[in-house]
Coordinates of N, CA and C in Angstrom, one line a residue:
X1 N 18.9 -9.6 -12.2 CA 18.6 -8.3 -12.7 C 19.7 -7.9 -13.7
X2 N 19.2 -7.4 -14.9 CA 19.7 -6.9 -16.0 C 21.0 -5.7 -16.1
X3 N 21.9 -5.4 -16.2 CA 23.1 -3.9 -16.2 C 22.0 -3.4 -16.5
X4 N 21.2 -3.8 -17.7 CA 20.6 -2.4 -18.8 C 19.3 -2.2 -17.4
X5 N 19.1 -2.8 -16.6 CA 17.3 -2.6 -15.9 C 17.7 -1.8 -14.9
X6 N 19.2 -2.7 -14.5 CA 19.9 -1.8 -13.1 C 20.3 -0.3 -13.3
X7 N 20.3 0.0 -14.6 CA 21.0 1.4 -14.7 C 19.5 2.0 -14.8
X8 N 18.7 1.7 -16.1 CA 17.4 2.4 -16.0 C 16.6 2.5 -14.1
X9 N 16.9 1.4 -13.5 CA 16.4 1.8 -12.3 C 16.8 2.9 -11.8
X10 N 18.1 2.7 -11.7 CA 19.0 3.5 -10.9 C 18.5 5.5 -11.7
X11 N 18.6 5.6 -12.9 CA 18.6 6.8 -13.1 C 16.9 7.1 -12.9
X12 N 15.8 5.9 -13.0 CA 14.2 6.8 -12.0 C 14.4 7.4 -11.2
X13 N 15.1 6.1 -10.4 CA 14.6 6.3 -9.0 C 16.0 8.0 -8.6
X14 N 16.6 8.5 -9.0 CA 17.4 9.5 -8.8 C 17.0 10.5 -9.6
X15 N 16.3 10.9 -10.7 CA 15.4 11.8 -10.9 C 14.0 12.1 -10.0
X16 N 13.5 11.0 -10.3 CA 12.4 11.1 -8.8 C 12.6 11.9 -7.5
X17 N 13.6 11.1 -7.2 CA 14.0 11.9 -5.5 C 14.5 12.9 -5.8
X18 N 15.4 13.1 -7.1 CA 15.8 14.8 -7.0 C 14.5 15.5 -7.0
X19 N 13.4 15.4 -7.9 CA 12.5 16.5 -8.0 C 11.9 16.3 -6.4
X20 N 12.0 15.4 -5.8 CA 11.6 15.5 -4.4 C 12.1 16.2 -3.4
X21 N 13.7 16.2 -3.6 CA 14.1 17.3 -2.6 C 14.1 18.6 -3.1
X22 N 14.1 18.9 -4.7 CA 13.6 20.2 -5.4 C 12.6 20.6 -4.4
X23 N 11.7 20.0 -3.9 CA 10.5 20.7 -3.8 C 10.4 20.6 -1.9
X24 N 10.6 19.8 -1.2 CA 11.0 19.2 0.3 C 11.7 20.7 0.7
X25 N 11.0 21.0 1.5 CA 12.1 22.0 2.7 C 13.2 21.4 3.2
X26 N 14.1 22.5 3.8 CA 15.0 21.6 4.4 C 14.8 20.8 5.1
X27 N 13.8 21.3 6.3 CA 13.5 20.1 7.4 C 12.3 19.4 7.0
X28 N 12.2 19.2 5.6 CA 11.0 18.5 5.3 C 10.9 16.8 5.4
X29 N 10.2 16.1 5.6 CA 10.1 15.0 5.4 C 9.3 13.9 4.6
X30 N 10.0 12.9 4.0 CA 9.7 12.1 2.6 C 9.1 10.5 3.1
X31 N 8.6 10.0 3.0 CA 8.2 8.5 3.5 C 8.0 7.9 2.0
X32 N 8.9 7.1 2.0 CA 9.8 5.9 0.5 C 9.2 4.6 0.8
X33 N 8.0 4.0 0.5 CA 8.1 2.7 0.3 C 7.9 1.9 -0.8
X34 N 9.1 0.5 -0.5 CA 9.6 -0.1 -1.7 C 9.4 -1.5 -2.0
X35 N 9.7 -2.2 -2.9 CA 9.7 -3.5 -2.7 C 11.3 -4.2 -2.6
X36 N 11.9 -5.5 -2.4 CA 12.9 -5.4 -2.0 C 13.8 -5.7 -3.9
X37 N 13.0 -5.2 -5.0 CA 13.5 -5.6 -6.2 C 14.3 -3.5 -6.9
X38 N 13.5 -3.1 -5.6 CA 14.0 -1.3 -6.2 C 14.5 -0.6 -4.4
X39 N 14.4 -1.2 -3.3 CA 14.7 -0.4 -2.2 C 15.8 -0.2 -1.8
X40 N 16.8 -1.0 -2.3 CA 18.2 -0.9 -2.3 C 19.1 0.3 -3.0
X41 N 18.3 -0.2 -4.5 CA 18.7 1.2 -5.5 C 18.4 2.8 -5.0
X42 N 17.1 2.8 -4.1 CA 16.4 4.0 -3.4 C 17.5 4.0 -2.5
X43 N 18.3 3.7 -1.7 CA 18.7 3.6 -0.7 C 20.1 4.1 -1.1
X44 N 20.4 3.8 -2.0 CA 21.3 4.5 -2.8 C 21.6 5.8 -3.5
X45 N 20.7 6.2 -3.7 CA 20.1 7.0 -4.7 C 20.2 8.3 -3.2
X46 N 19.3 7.5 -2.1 CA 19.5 8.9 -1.0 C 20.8 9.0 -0.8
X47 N 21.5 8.8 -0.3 CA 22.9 8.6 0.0 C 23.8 9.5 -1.3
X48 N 23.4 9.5 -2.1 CA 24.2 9.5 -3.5 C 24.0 11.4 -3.2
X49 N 22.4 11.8 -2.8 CA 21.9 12.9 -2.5 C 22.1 13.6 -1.0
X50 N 22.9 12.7 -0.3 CA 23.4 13.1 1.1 C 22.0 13.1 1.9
X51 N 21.0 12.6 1.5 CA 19.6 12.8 2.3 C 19.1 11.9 3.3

């Protein structure tokens, strides 16, 4: 995988989930499924978001 594909991943998939928790209650709940070429970066991306 590419710097340039890994960054473009990385900043979807962390605008994505931001407008997700924008909108998620606090005790709301999200169900993420991935393939194993972007679920890592997801998995990151929550973490990055404390979620």
């Amino acid at each position: 995988m590419s710097d340039q594909y890994r960054t473009w991943l990385m900043d979807f998939n962390m605008e994505w989930l931001g407008l997700c928790r924008d909108k998620l209650k606090d005790n709301g709940t999200i169900w993420i499924s991935g393939t194993c070429h972007n679920i890592f970066s997801v998995a990151n991306c929550l973490i990055e978001y404390g979620i």
